[in-house]
Coordinates of N, CA and C in Angstrom, one line a residue:
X436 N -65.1 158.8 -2.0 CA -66.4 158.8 -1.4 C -66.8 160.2 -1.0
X437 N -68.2 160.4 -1.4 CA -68.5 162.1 -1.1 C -68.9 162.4 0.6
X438 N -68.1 163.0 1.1 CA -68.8 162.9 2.8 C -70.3 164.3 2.8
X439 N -71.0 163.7 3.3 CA -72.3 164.4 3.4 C -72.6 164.9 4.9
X440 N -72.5 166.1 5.0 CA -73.1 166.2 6.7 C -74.8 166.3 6.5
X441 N -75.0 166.3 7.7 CA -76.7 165.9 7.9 C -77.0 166.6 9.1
X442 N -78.0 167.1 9.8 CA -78.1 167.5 10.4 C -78.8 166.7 11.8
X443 N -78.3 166.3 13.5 CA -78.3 165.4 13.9 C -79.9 164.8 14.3
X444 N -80.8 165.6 14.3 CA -82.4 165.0 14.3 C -82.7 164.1 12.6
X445 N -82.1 164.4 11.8 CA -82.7 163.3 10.7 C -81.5 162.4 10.2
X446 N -82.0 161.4 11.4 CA -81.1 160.4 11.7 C -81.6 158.8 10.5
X447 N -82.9 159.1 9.9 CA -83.5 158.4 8.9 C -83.0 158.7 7.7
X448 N -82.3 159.7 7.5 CA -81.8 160.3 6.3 C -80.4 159.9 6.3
X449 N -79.8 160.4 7.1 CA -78.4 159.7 7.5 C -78.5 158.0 7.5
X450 N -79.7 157.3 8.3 CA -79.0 155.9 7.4 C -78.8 155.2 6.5
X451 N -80.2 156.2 5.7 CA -80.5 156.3 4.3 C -79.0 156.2 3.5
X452 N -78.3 157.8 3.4 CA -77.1 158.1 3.1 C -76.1 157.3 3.4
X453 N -76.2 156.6 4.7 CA -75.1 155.3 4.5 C -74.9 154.3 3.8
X454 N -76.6 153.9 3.5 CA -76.6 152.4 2.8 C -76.4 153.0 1.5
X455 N -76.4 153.9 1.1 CA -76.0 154.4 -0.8 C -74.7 154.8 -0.7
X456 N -73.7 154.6 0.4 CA -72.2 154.3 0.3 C -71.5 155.5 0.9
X457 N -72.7 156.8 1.3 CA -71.7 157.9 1.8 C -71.1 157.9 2.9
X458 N -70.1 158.5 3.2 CA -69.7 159.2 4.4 C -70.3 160.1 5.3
X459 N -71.2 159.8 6.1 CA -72.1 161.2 6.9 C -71.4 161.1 8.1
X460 N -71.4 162.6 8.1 CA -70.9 163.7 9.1 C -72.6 164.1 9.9
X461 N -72.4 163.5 11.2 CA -73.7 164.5 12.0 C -73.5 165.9 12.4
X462 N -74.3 166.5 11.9 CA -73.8 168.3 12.1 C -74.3 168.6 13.2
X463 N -73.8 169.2 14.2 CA -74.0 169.6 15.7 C -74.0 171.2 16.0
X464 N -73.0 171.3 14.9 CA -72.5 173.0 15.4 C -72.1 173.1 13.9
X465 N -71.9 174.1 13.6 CA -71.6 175.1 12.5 C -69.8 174.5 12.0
X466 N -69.1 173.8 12.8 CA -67.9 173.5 12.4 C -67.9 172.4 11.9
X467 N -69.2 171.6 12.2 CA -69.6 170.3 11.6 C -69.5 170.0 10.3
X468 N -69.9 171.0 9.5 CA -70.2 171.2 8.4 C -69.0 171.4 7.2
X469 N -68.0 171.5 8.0 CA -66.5 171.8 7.7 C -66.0 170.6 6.4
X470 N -65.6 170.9 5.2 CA -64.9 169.6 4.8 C -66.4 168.6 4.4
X471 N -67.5 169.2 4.0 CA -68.4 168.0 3.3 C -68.8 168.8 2.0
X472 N -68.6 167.5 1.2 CA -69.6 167.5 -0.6 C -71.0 168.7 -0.1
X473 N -71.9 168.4 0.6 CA -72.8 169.0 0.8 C -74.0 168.5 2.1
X474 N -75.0 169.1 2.4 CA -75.3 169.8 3.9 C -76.5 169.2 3.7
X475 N -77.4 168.4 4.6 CA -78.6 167.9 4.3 C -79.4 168.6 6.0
X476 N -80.1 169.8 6.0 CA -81.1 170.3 7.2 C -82.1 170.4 7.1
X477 N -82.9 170.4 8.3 CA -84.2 170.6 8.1 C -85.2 171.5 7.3
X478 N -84.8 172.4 7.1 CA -85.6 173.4 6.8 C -86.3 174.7 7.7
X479 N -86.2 173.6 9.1 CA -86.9 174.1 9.6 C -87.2 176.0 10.2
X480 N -85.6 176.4 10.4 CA -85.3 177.6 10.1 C -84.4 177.9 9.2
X481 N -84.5 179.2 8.2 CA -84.1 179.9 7.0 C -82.4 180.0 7.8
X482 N -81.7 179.7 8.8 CA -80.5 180.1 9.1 C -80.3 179.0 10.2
X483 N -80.0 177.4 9.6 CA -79.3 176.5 10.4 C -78.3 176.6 11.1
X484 N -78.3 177.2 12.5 CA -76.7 176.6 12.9 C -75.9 178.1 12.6
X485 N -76.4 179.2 11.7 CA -75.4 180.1 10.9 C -74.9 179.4 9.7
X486 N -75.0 178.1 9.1 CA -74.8 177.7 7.8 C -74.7 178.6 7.0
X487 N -76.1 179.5 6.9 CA -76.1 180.1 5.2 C -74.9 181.0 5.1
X488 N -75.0 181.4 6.6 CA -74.3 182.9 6.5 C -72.5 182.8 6.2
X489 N -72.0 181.0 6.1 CA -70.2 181.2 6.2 C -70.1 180.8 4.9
X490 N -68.6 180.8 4.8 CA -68.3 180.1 3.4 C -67.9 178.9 2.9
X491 N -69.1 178.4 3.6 CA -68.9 177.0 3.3 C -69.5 176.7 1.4
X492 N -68.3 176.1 0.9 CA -68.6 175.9 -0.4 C -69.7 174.7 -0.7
X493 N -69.9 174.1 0.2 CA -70.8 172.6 0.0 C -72.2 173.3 -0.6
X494 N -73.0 172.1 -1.0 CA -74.6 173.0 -0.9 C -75.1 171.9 -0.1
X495 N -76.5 172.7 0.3 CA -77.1 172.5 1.4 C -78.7 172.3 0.6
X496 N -79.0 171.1 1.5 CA -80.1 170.2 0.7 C -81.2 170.6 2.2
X497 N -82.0 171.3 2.4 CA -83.4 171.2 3.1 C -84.5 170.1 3.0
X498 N -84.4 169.2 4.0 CA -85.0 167.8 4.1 C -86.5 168.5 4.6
X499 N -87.2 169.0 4.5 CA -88.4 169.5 5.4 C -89.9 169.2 4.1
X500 N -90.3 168.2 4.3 CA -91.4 167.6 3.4 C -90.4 166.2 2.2
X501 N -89.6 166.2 2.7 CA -89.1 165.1 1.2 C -88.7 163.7 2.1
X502 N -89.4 162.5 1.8 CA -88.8 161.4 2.1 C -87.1 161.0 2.2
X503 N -86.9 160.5 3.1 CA -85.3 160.0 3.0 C -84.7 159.6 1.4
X504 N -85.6 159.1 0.4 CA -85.6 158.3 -0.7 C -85.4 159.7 -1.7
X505 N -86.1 160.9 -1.5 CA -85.8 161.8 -2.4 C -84.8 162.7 -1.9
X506 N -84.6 162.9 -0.7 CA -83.2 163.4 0.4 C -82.0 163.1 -0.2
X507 N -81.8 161.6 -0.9 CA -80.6 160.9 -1.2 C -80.6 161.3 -2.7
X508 N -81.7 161.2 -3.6 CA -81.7 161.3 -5.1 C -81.3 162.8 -4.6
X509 N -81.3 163.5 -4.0 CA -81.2 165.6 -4.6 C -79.6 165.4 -4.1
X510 N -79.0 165.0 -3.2 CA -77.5 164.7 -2.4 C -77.1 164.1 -4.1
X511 N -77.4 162.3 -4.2 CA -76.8 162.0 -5.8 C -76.3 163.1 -6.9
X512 N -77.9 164.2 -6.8 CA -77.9 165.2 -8.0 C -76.5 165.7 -7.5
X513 N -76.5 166.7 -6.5 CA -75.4 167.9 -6.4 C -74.1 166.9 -6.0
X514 N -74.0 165.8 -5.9 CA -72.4 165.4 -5.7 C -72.0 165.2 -7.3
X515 N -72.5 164.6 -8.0 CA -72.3 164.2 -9.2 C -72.3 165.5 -9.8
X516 N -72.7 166.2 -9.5 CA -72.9 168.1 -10.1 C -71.4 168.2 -9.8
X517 N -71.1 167.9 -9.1 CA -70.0 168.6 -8.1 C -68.8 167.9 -8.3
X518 N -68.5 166.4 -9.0 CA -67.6 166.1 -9.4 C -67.4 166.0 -11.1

């Protein structure tokens, strides 16, 4: 099972990502992010948390204009990329 972190305000996306079988991780701090398939944030600033800046291998999906419904289809894309 792919664990997904999410970031803790889009809590609509995260239950989204539950009911399609993932594992979400709520991301709080930059350590959060540790150990997931890939990163679902707002958008809202270009440097979540310090995200962009470590080496976290996951990718990171910017939820800022996309429904929970297309949130989960771009996560689908890059895990399936990814395995």
């Amino acid at each position: 099972m792919s664990r997904i972190g999410v970031e803790e305000s889009l809590t609509n996306i995260q239950e989204a990502l539950r009911e399609k079988g993932f594992d979400v991780v709520e991301i709080k701090q930059e350590a959060d992010a540790k150990n997931v398939d890939c990163c679902v944030v707002t958008g809202l600033e270009s440097n979540v948390m310090g995200i962009s800046d470590t080496s976290l291998k996951a990718s990171i999906i910017e939820a800022n204009g996309l429904t929970a419904d297309e949130v989960c289809r771009e996560v689908e894309n890059k895990v399936n990329t990814i395995q």
